[in-house]
PDB file of C-alpha atoms in Angstrom:
ATOM      1  CA  MET A   1     220.037 120.413  95.059  1.00  0.00           C
ATOM      2  CA  VAL A   2     223.619 121.076  94.659  1.00  0.00           C
ATOM      3  CA  SER A   3     225.660 118.196  94.186  1.00  0.00           C
ATOM      4  CA  HIS A   4     229.150 119.945  94.560  1.00  0.00           C
ATOM      5  CA  LEU A   5     230.150 123.297  95.866  1.00  0.00           C
ATOM      6  CA  ASN A   6     234.090 124.881  94.258  1.00  0.00           C
ATOM      7  CA  VAL A   7     235.424 128.230  95.498  1.00  0.00           C
ATOM      8  CA  LEU A   8     237.408 129.528  92.324  1.00  0.00           C
ATOM      9  CA  PRO A   9     240.945 131.256  91.999  1.00  0.00           C
ATOM     10  CA  THR A  10     238.457 134.403  91.845  1.00  0.00           C
ATOM     11  CA  GLY A  11     237.220 134.073  94.984  1.00  0.00           C
ATOM     12  CA  GLU A  12     233.361 133.213  93.064  1.00  0.00           C
ATOM     13  CA  GLY A  13     231.411 130.119  93.981  1.00  0.00           C
ATOM     14  CA  GLU A  14     230.433 127.639  91.590  1.00  0.00           C
ATOM     15  CA  ALA A  15     228.247 124.959  91.827  1.00  0.00           C
ATOM     16  CA  GLN A  16     228.120 121.485  90.123  1.00  0.00           C
ATOM     17  CA  PHE A  17     224.999 120.100  89.996  1.00  0.00           C
ATOM     18  CA  ASP A  18     225.177 116.146  88.228  1.00  0.00           C
ATOM     19  CA  TYR A  19     221.724 114.324  87.627  1.00  0.00           C
ATOM     20  CA  THR A  20     220.391 111.938  85.637  1.00  0.00           C
ATOM     21  CA  PHE A  21     218.748 112.990  82.604  1.00  0.00           C
ATOM     22  CA  ALA A  22     215.464 111.271  83.397  1.00  0.00           C
ATOM     23  CA  GLU A  23     215.370 112.368  87.545  1.00  0.00           C
ATOM     24  CA  CYS A  24     215.419 115.902  85.646  1.00  0.00           C
ATOM     25  CA  LYS A  25     211.400 115.251  84.557  1.00  0.00           C
ATOM     26  CA  PHE A  26     211.967 117.271  81.199  1.00  0.00           C
ATOM     27  CA  LYS A  27     208.707 117.914  79.607  1.00  0.00           C
ATOM     28  CA  LYS A  28     209.114 116.388  75.880  1.00  0.00           C
ATOM     29  CA  LEU A  29     207.547 118.790  72.817  1.00  0.00           C
ATOM     30  CA  ILE A  30     207.720 117.246  69.141  1.00  0.00           C
ATOM     31  CA  LYS A  31     207.570 119.762  66.657  1.00  0.00           C
ATOM     32  CA  GLY A  32     208.621 118.979  62.766  1.00  0.00           C
ATOM     33  CA  LYS A  33     211.326 116.548  62.373  1.00  0.00           C
ATOM     34  CA  HIS A  34     212.944 117.777  65.586  1.00  0.00           C
ATOM     35  CA  ILE A  35     211.982 116.793  69.430  1.00  0.00           C
ATOM     36  CA  LYS A  36     212.604 119.637  72.507  1.00  0.00           C
ATOM     37  CA  TYR A  37     213.497 118.839  76.197  1.00  0.00           C
ATOM     38  CA  GLN A  38     212.164 121.684  78.116  1.00  0.00           C
ATOM     39  CA  ASN A  39     212.751 122.542  81.791  1.00  0.00           C
ATOM     40  CA  GLU A  40     214.629 124.865  84.320  1.00  0.00           C
ATOM     41  CA  LEU A  41     217.277 124.310  86.897  1.00  0.00           C
ATOM     42  CA  THR A  42     216.196 126.823  90.233  1.00  0.00           C
ATOM     43  CA  TYR A  43     218.953 127.213  92.528  1.00  0.00           C
ATOM     44  CA  ARG A  44     217.459 127.736  95.649  1.00  0.00           C
ATOM     45  CA  PRO A  45     220.095 127.482  98.609  1.00  0.00           C
ATOM     46  CA  GLN A  46     218.599 129.263 101.508  1.00  0.00           C
ATOM     47  CA  ALA A  47     214.858 127.891 102.349  1.00  0.00           C
ATOM     48  CA  LYS A  48     211.825 128.416  99.883  1.00  0.00           C
ATOM     49  CA  THR A  49     210.123 131.731 101.500  1.00  0.00           C
ATOM     50  CA  LYS A  50     213.127 133.032 100.390  1.00  0.00           C
ATOM     51  CA  PRO A  51     213.731 133.845  96.319  1.00  0.00           C
ATOM     52  CA  ALA A  52     215.975 131.567  94.318  1.00  0.00           C
ATOM     53  CA  SER A  53     219.834 132.747  93.576  1.00  0.00           C
ATOM     54  CA  PHE A  54     218.785 132.275  89.778  1.00  0.00           C
ATOM     55  CA  VAL A  55     216.659 130.233  87.543  1.00  0.00           C
ATOM     56  CA  TYR A  56     218.404 129.264  83.972  1.00  0.00           C
ATOM     57  CA  PRO A  57     215.880 127.702  81.254  1.00  0.00           C
ATOM     58  CA  ILE A  58     217.473 124.353  80.171  1.00  0.00           C
ATOM     59  CA  GLU A  59     216.150 123.591  76.397  1.00  0.00           C
ATOM     60  CA  CYS A  60     217.547 120.471  74.804  1.00  0.00           C
ATOM     61  CA  VAL A  61     216.966 120.204  71.035  1.00  0.00           C
ATOM     62  CA  GLN A  62     217.515 116.440  69.383  1.00  0.00           C
ATOM     63  CA  LYS A  63     216.824 116.385  65.367  1.00  0.00           C
ATOM     64  CA  ARG A  64     214.523 112.718  64.722  1.00  0.00           C
ATOM     65  CA  PRO A  65     215.198 109.876  63.893  1.00  0.00           C
ATOM     66  CA  GLU A  66     213.723 109.027  60.738  1.00  0.00           C
ATOM     67  CA  THR A  67     212.852 105.666  62.184  1.00  0.00           C
ATOM     68  CA  TRP A  68     211.890 107.088  65.902  1.00  0.00           C
ATOM     69  CA  ILE A  69     207.700 106.354  66.723  1.00  0.00           C
ATOM     70  CA  PRO A  70     206.260 108.370  69.550  1.00  0.00           C
ATOM     71  CA  PRO A  71     205.921 104.958  72.266  1.00  0.00           C
ATOM     72  CA  PHE A  72     202.195 105.136  72.284  1.00  0.00           C
ATOM     73  CA  LEU A  73     201.978 103.873  68.759  1.00  0.00           C
ATOM     74  CA  ASN A  74     204.283 100.908  70.051  1.00  0.00           C
ATOM     75  CA  PRO A  75     201.845  98.217  70.333  1.00  0.00           C
ATOM     76  CA  GLY A  76     201.797  96.387  74.048  1.00  0.00           C
ATOM     77  CA  SER A  77     203.141  99.591  75.794  1.00  0.00           C
ATOM     78  CA  GLY A  78     200.800 101.379  78.855  1.00  0.00           C
ATOM     79  CA  VAL A  79     199.206  99.295  81.982  1.00  0.00           C
ATOM     80  CA  SER A  80     196.378  96.475  81.104  1.00  0.00           C
ATOM     81  CA  ALA A  81     194.402  94.174  81.644  1.00  0.00           C
ATOM     82  CA  GLY A  82     192.172  91.333  80.458  1.00  0.00           C
ATOM     83  CA  ARG A  83     192.381  88.141  78.119  1.00  0.00           C
ATOM     84  CA  GLY A  84     191.117  86.806  74.926  1.00  0.00           C
ATOM     85  CA  GLY A  85     194.342  88.684  72.723  1.00  0.00           C
ATOM     86  CA  LEU A  86     192.483  91.454  71.974  1.00  0.00           C
ATOM     87  CA  VAL A  87     194.569  94.879  70.561  1.00  0.00           C
ATOM     88  CA  ILE A  88     192.531  98.245  71.444  1.00  0.00           C
ATOM     89  CA  HIS A  89     193.967 101.159  70.172  1.00  0.00           C
ATOM     90  CA  MET A  90     193.198 104.454  71.906  1.00  0.00           C
ATOM     91  CA  SER A  91     194.071 107.971  70.144  1.00  0.00           C
ATOM     92  CA  LEU A  92     193.427 111.919  69.707  1.00  0.00           C
ATOM     93  CA  LEU A  93     191.789 113.110  66.675  1.00  0.00           C
ATOM     94  CA  ASN A  94     192.365 115.658  64.859  1.00  0.00           C
ATOM     95  CA  GLU A  95     189.414 118.237  64.774  1.00  0.00           C
ATOM     96  CA  GLN A  96     188.174 117.518  61.108  1.00  0.00           C
ATOM     97  CA  LEU A  97     187.558 113.592  62.562  1.00  0.00           C
ATOM     98  CA  THR A  98     190.117 111.909  59.757  1.00  0.00           C
ATOM     99  CA  GLY A  99     193.172 110.837  61.568  1.00  0.00           C
ATOM    100  CA  VAL A 100     195.287 111.129  64.708  1.00  0.00           C
ATOM    101  CA  ALA A 101     195.747 114.760  65.861  1.00  0.00           C
ATOM    102  CA  GLU A 102     198.899 116.919  64.767  1.00  0.00           C
ATOM    103  CA  THR A 103     199.532 118.038  68.329  1.00  0.00           C
ATOM    104  CA  ASN A 104     198.545 117.379  71.993  1.00  0.00           C
ATOM    105  CA  VAL A 105     197.951 121.077  72.487  1.00  0.00           C
ATOM    106  CA  ILE A 106     194.478 121.928  73.555  1.00  0.00           C
ATOM    107  CA  PRO A 107     193.237 125.430  74.102  1.00  0.00           C
ATOM    108  CA  LEU A 108     191.001 125.443  76.916  1.00  0.00           C
ATOM    109  CA  GLY A 109     186.993 125.293  76.031  1.00  0.00           C
ATOM    110  CA  SER A 110     187.887 123.531  72.580  1.00  0.00           C
ATOM    111  CA  PHE A 111     187.005 119.749  71.972  1.00  0.00           C
ATOM    112  CA  MET A 112     189.567 116.522  72.470  1.00  0.00           C
ATOM    113  CA  PRO A 113     187.634 113.134  69.951  1.00  0.00           C
ATOM    114  CA  ILE A 114     189.583 111.082  72.184  1.00  0.00           C
ATOM    115  CA  TRP A 115     188.872 107.715  69.360  1.00  0.00           C
ATOM    116  CA  ALA A 116     188.858 104.002  71.347  1.00  0.00           C
ATOM    117  CA  ALA A 117     188.414 100.912  68.903  1.00  0.00           C
ATOM    118  CA  VAL A 118     189.024  96.979  69.534  1.00  0.00           C
ATOM    119  CA  GLU A 119     190.402  94.931  66.564  1.00  0.00           C
ATOM    120  CA  GLN A 120     187.459  92.665  65.446  1.00  0.00           C
ATOM    121  CA  LYS A 121     189.800  89.891  63.413  1.00  0.00           C
ATOM    122  CA  SER A 122     188.161  86.967  63.830  1.00  0.00           C
ATOM    123  CA  HIS A 123     185.971  88.279  66.624  1.00  0.00           C
ATOM    124  CA  GLN A 124     182.455  87.968  67.258  1.00  0.00           C
ATOM    125  CA  PRO A 125     180.903  91.744  67.257  1.00  0.00           C
ATOM    126  CA  LEU A 126     182.123  93.074  70.029  1.00  0.00           C
ATOM    127  CA  LEU A 127     181.496  96.319  71.670  1.00  0.00           C
ATOM    128  CA  LEU A 128     183.959  98.415  73.769  1.00  0.00           C
ATOM    129  CA  LEU A 129     183.123 100.445  76.091  1.00  0.00           C
ATOM    130  CA  MET A 130     184.629 103.164  78.249  1.00  0.00           C
ATOM    131  CA  GLU A 131     183.675 102.568  81.717  1.00  0.00           C
ATOM    132  CA  GLN A 132     185.875 104.548  83.623  1.00  0.00           C
ATOM    133  CA  CYS A 133     187.932 108.013  82.455  1.00  0.00           C
ATOM    134  CA  VAL A 134     189.316 110.403  84.587  1.00  0.00           C
ATOM    135  CA  ALA A 135     192.497 112.820  83.815  1.00  0.00           C
ATOM    136  CA  ALA A 136     195.252 112.623  85.803  1.00  0.00           C
ATOM    137  CA  SER A 137     198.673 114.870  85.839  1.00  0.00           C
ATOM    138  CA  THR A 138     201.025 111.334  85.597  1.00  0.00           C
ATOM    139  CA  PRO A 139     201.570 108.441  83.744  1.00  0.00           C
ATOM    140  CA  GLU A 140     200.527 106.417  86.349  1.00  0.00           C
ATOM    141  CA  LEU A 141     197.579 106.984  89.041  1.00  0.00           C
ATOM    142  CA  GLN A 142     199.431 107.145  91.952  1.00  0.00           C
ATOM    143  CA  PRO A 143     198.203 108.437  96.253  1.00  0.00           C
ATOM    144  CA  GLY A 144     199.421 111.846  94.751  1.00  0.00           C
ATOM    145  CA  SER A 145     198.497 112.441  91.527  1.00  0.00           C
ATOM    146  CA  GLN A 146     195.768 115.333  90.524  1.00  0.00           C
ATOM    147  CA  VAL A 147     192.762 113.406  89.260  1.00  0.00           C
ATOM    148  CA  TYR A 148     189.452 115.055  87.453  1.00  0.00           C
ATOM    149  CA  PRO A 149     186.380 112.688  87.000  1.00  0.00           C
ATOM    150  CA  ILE A 150     185.283 112.224  83.409  1.00  0.00           C
ATOM    151  CA  ILE A 151     183.282 109.221  83.049  1.00  0.00           C
ATOM    152  CA  ASN A 152     182.151 107.241  85.956  1.00  0.00           C
ATOM    153  CA  ASN A 153     179.318 105.084  87.949  1.00  0.00           C
ATOM    154  CA  LYS A 154     180.273 102.135  84.659  1.00  0.00           C
ATOM    155  CA  GLY A 155     179.318 104.364  81.730  1.00  0.00           C
ATOM    156  CA  CYS A 156     177.935 107.962  82.731  1.00  0.00           C
ATOM    157  CA  LEU A 157     179.545 110.347  80.775  1.00  0.00           C
ATOM    158  CA  LEU A 158     179.576 112.966  83.347  1.00  0.00           C
ATOM    159  CA  GLU A 159     181.301 115.786  81.748  1.00  0.00           C
ATOM    160  CA  SER A 160     178.220 116.047  79.322  1.00  0.00           C
ATOM    161  CA  LYS A 161     176.402 117.779  82.417  1.00  0.00           C
ATOM    162  CA  ARG A 162     179.166 119.697  83.544  1.00  0.00           C
ATOM    163  CA  GLY A 163     179.908 120.890  79.821  1.00  0.00           C
ATOM    164  CA  ASN A 164     179.615 119.799  76.116  1.00  0.00           C
ATOM    165  CA  SER A 165     181.166 116.929  75.889  1.00  0.00           C
ATOM    166  CA  MET A 166     179.807 113.642  74.956  1.00  0.00           C
ATOM    167  CA  PHE A 167     179.257 110.408  72.730  1.00  0.00           C
ATOM    168  CA  LEU A 168     179.320 110.528  68.751  1.00  0.00           C
ATOM    169  CA  PRO A 169     177.413 108.121  66.740  1.00  0.00           C
ATOM    170  CA  ARG A 170     179.489 104.856  66.392  1.00  0.00           C
ATOM    171  CA  TYR A 171     180.364 104.164  62.945  1.00  0.00           C
ATOM    172  CA  HIS A 172     180.782 100.429  64.135  1.00  0.00           C
ATOM    173  CA  SER A 173     180.458  98.750  67.536  1.00  0.00           C
ATOM    174  CA  SER A 174     184.257  98.075  68.156  1.00  0.00           C
ATOM    175  CA  ALA A 175     184.887 101.605  68.498  1.00  0.00           C
ATOM    176  CA  ILE A 176     183.267 104.390  70.105  1.00  0.00           C
ATOM    177  CA  ILE A 177     185.110 108.233  70.090  1.00  0.00           C
ATOM    178  CA  LEU A 178     184.420 110.873  73.318  1.00  0.00           C
ATOM    179  CA  TYR A 179     184.387 114.324  72.353  1.00  0.00           C
ATOM    180  CA  LEU A 180     185.569 115.572  75.692  1.00  0.00           C
ATOM    181  CA  GLN A 181     185.538 119.108  76.286  1.00  0.00           C
ATOM    182  CA  SER A 182     188.671 120.454  77.207  1.00  0.00           C
ATOM    183  CA  PHE A 183     188.275 121.446  81.497  1.00  0.00           C
ATOM    184  CA  LYS A 184     190.731 123.634  83.774  1.00  0.00           C
ATOM    185  CA  PHE A 185     193.001 120.980  85.403  1.00  0.00           C
ATOM    186  CA  ASN A 186     196.260 121.002  85.403  1.00  0.00           C
ATOM    187  CA  LEU A 187     196.421 124.055  83.096  1.00  0.00           C
ATOM    188  CA  GLY A 188     199.624 124.247  80.625  1.00  0.00           C
ATOM    189  CA  GLU A 189     201.124 120.899  82.675  1.00  0.00           C
ATOM    190  CA  GLU A 190     200.705 117.799  81.310  1.00  0.00           C
ATOM    191  CA  VAL A 191     197.450 116.037  81.921  1.00  0.00           C
ATOM    192  CA  TYR A 192     197.146 112.208  80.975  1.00  0.00           C
ATOM    193  CA  ILE A 193     193.420 110.460  79.981  1.00  0.00           C
ATOM    194  CA  HIS A 194     193.173 107.350  82.240  1.00  0.00           C
ATOM    195  CA  CYS A 195     189.931 105.302  81.032  1.00  0.00           C
ATOM    196  CA  LYS A 196     189.297 101.870  81.798  1.00  0.00           C
ATOM    197  CA  LEU A 197     187.668  99.854  78.422  1.00  0.00           C
ATOM    198  CA  VAL A 198     185.619  97.551  77.876  1.00  0.00           C
ATOM    199  CA  VAL A 199     185.073  94.602  75.499  1.00  0.00           C
ATOM    200  CA  TRP A 200     181.639  93.174  75.331  1.00  0.00           C
ATOM    201  CA  ASP A 201     178.436  91.648  73.409  1.00  0.00           C
ATOM    202  CA  PRO A 202     176.780  94.589  71.708  1.00  0.00           C
ATOM    203  CA  GLU A 203     173.381  92.182  72.169  1.00  0.00           C
ATOM    204  CA  VAL A 204     172.959  93.024  76.341  1.00  0.00           C
ATOM    205  CA  PHE A 205     173.057  96.439  77.932  1.00  0.00           C
ATOM    206  CA  ASN A 206     172.346  96.827  81.670  1.00  0.00           C
ATOM    207  CA  GLU A 207     173.298  99.341  84.208  1.00  0.00           C
ATOM    208  CA  GLY A 208     176.908  98.446  84.549  1.00  0.00           C
ATOM    209  CA  LYS A 209     177.283  97.791  81.236  1.00  0.00           C
ATOM    210  CA  LYS A 210     176.386 101.281  79.048  1.00  0.00           C
ATOM    211  CA  ALA A 211     177.883 104.610  77.120  1.00  0.00           C
ATOM    212  CA  CYS A 212     175.037 107.493  78.347  1.00  0.00           C
ATOM    213  CA  HIS A 213     175.771 111.018  77.907  1.00  0.00           C
ATOM    214  CA  TYR A 214     173.410 114.239  79.431  1.00  0.00           C
ATOM    215  CA  VAL A 215     171.442 115.485  76.924  1.00  0.00           C
ATOM    216  CA  LYS A 216     170.655 119.216  77.731  1.00  0.00           C
ATOM    217  CA  GLU A 217     167.951 119.698  75.635  1.00  0.00           C
ATOM    218  CA  SER A 218     165.348 116.610  77.212  1.00  0.00           C
ATOM    219  CA  GLY A 219     167.337 117.416  80.510  1.00  0.00           C
ATOM    220  CA  SER A 220     168.114 113.547  80.584  1.00  0.00           C
ATOM    221  CA  TRP A 221     170.360 110.820  80.427  1.00  0.00           C
ATOM    222  CA  GLU A 222     170.274 108.714  76.864  1.00  0.00           C
ATOM    223  CA  LEU A 223     171.727 105.460  75.652  1.00  0.00           C
ATOM    224  CA  LEU A 224     174.149 105.904  72.914  1.00  0.00           C
ATOM    225  CA  ASP A 225     173.563 102.645  71.462  1.00  0.00           C
ATOM    226  CA  ASP A 226     170.271 102.701  71.852  1.00  0.00           C
ATOM    227  CA  PRO A 227     167.766 105.886  72.995  1.00  0.00           C
ATOM    228  CA  PHE A 228     165.107 104.162  73.555  1.00  0.00           C
ATOM    229  CA  GLN A 229     166.905 101.826  76.418  1.00  0.00           C
ATOM    230  CA  SER A 230     167.792 104.907  78.250  1.00  0.00           C
ATOM    231  CA  SER A 231     166.008 104.232  80.834  1.00  0.00           C
ATOM    232  CA  LEU A 232     169.282 102.103  82.064  1.00  0.00           C
ATOM    233  CA  CYS A 233     171.062 105.835  82.423  1.00  0.00           C
ATOM    234  CA  SER A 234     168.544 107.002  85.139  1.00  0.00           C
ATOM    235  CA  CYS A 235     170.921 105.513  87.533  1.00  0.00           C
ATOM    236  CA  CYS A 236     173.917 107.815  86.627  1.00  0.00           C
ATOM    237  CA  ASP A 237     172.656 110.323  88.580  1.00  0.00           C
ATOM    238  CA  SER A 238     172.974 107.373  91.283  1.00  0.00           C
ATOM    239  CA  THR A 239     174.832 104.143  91.422  1.00  0.00           C
ATOM    240  CA  CYS A 240     174.241 102.359  88.676  1.00  0.00           C
ATOM    241  CA  LYS A 241     174.610  97.458  89.197  1.00  0.00           C
ATOM    242  CA  SER A 242     174.953  95.028  86.630  1.00  0.00           C
ATOM    243  CA  ARG A 243     171.841  93.105  86.610  1.00  0.00           C
ATOM    244  CA  SER A 244     171.458  91.358  83.579  1.00  0.00           C
ATOM    245  CA  ARG A 245     171.786  87.482  84.419  1.00  0.00           C
ATOM    246  CA  ARG A 246     173.089  86.514  80.940  1.00  0.00           C
ATOM    247  CA  GLY A 247     175.443  89.817  80.567  1.00  0.00           C
ATOM    248  CA  LEU A 248     176.668  88.041  83.654  1.00  0.00           C
ATOM    249  CA  GLU A 249     177.839  84.818  81.884  1.00  0.00           C
ATOM    250  CA  TRP A 250     178.734  86.266  78.673  1.00  0.00           C
ATOM    251  CA  GLU A 251     181.695  88.561  81.101  1.00  0.00           C
ATOM    252  CA  SER A 252     182.360  85.068  82.494  1.00  0.00           C
ATOM    253  CA  HIS A 253     183.588  83.671  79.379  1.00  0.00           C
ATOM    254  CA  ASP A 254     184.355  86.186  76.658  1.00  0.00           C
ATOM    255  CA  GLN A 255     185.218  89.921  78.796  1.00  0.00           C
ATOM    256  CA  SER A 256     188.237  91.603  78.492  1.00  0.00           C
ATOM    257  CA  ARG A 257     189.099  94.703  80.046  1.00  0.00           C
ATOM    258  CA  THR A 258     191.602  97.316  79.927  1.00  0.00           C
ATOM    259  CA  HIS A 259     193.426 100.327  81.546  1.00  0.00           C
ATOM    260  CA  SER A 260     194.879 102.385  79.078  1.00  0.00           C
ATOM    261  CA  VAL A 261     196.687 106.080  79.589  1.00  0.00           C
ATOM    262  CA  LEU A 262     196.524 108.819  76.673  1.00  0.00           C
ATOM    263  CA  GLY A 263     199.226 111.740  76.705  1.00  0.00           C
ATOM    264  CA  PRO A 264     200.472 113.101  78.235  1.00  0.00           C
ATOM    265  CA  LEU A 265     198.152 116.288  76.338  1.00  0.00           C
ATOM    266  CA  ILE A 266     198.631 119.810  77.829  1.00  0.00           C
ATOM    267  CA  ILE A 267     195.875 122.238  78.397  1.00  0.00           C
ATOM    268  CA  VAL A 268     196.381 125.941  77.450  1.00  0.00           C
ATOM    269  CA  GLU A 269     194.700 129.178  77.936  1.00  0.00           C
ATOM    270  CA  HIS A 270     193.826 130.336  74.163  1.00  0.00           C
ATOM    271  CA  ASN A 271     196.885 133.184  74.461  1.00  0.00           C
ATOM    272  CA  ASN A 272     199.484 130.618  74.697  1.00  0.00           C
ATOM    273  CA  LYS A 273     199.691 127.771  72.682  1.00  0.00           C
ATOM    274  CA  PRO A 274     203.207 125.997  72.728  1.00  0.00           C
ATOM    275  CA  VAL A 275     203.675 123.580  69.986  1.00  0.00           C
ATOM    276  CA  GLY A 276     203.543 120.043  70.809  1.00  0.00           C
ATOM    277  CA  SER A 277     203.390 116.662  69.523  1.00  0.00           C
ATOM    278  CA  SER A 278     201.069 113.744  67.826  1.00  0.00           C
ATOM    279  CA  VAL A 279     198.598 111.817  70.350  1.00  0.00           C
ATOM    280  CA  SER A 280     198.103 107.949  70.027  1.00  0.00           C
ATOM    281  CA  GLN A 281     198.329 103.663  71.950  1.00  0.00           C
ATOM    282  CA  ASP A 282     197.684 101.174  71.314  1.00  0.00           C
ATOM    283  CA  VAL A 283     197.076  98.398  73.992  1.00  0.00           C
ATOM    284  CA  LEU A 284     197.573  94.497  73.249  1.00  0.00           C
ATOM    285  CA  VAL A 285     195.177  93.143  75.526  1.00  0.00           C
TER     286      VAL A 285
END
């Protein structure tokens, strides 16, 4: 909406827009040593059924300070809930799985490896699980947010049955890599991956504490950490519940949960690939 309308001596009109930067919802992209903010100013004096009077592209470019660190790399950022002073990291990895991805732009159908880990420090052995993950159009889940389920039913990777996503073999019980194939959701716009992460006893698995993916070759669900116990994943097509008394006892004392958010990511068609930023996040719980 126009803040002020003035009539110039020439008889022409002047429209003035007074809004704070935060109100304009700029799309933020990072390229090399610069940070770019992009948006469009649309002036529509009549009803939405009428075409806009004008659409003006806006791009603000600022040099990235040498000491600048993305908010998602700052420990303690994001939404978290848990106990025990555990530090959990979540990042988007590059295709080689050798480090954090250099871009947040994902071509549709390609894979985006999402790595999560809990710092062991002096703790007893820990197991990190992704209990639930959804893709959303906003950094905070709201009633109006578009949501796309990825992991549900206490650790069942839904995208492994719909597409070719999977959990990769662990290099340590305290870390997990979700090898997620990108999907049609909010294409060209910001996407945020919201995950409920659970720190658990590595010796105890049950229907409520597991990491399961669907193996198309065998036509069945498989438990990531012990395929011989894959029967725990049979509930993925119905409703999974916790049953282990020992597990519940461990949960009441040592378990820690956190809600972690990764993003923004931008999923694009193959012929439309802008330049983006690296993506990772640390969460203190």
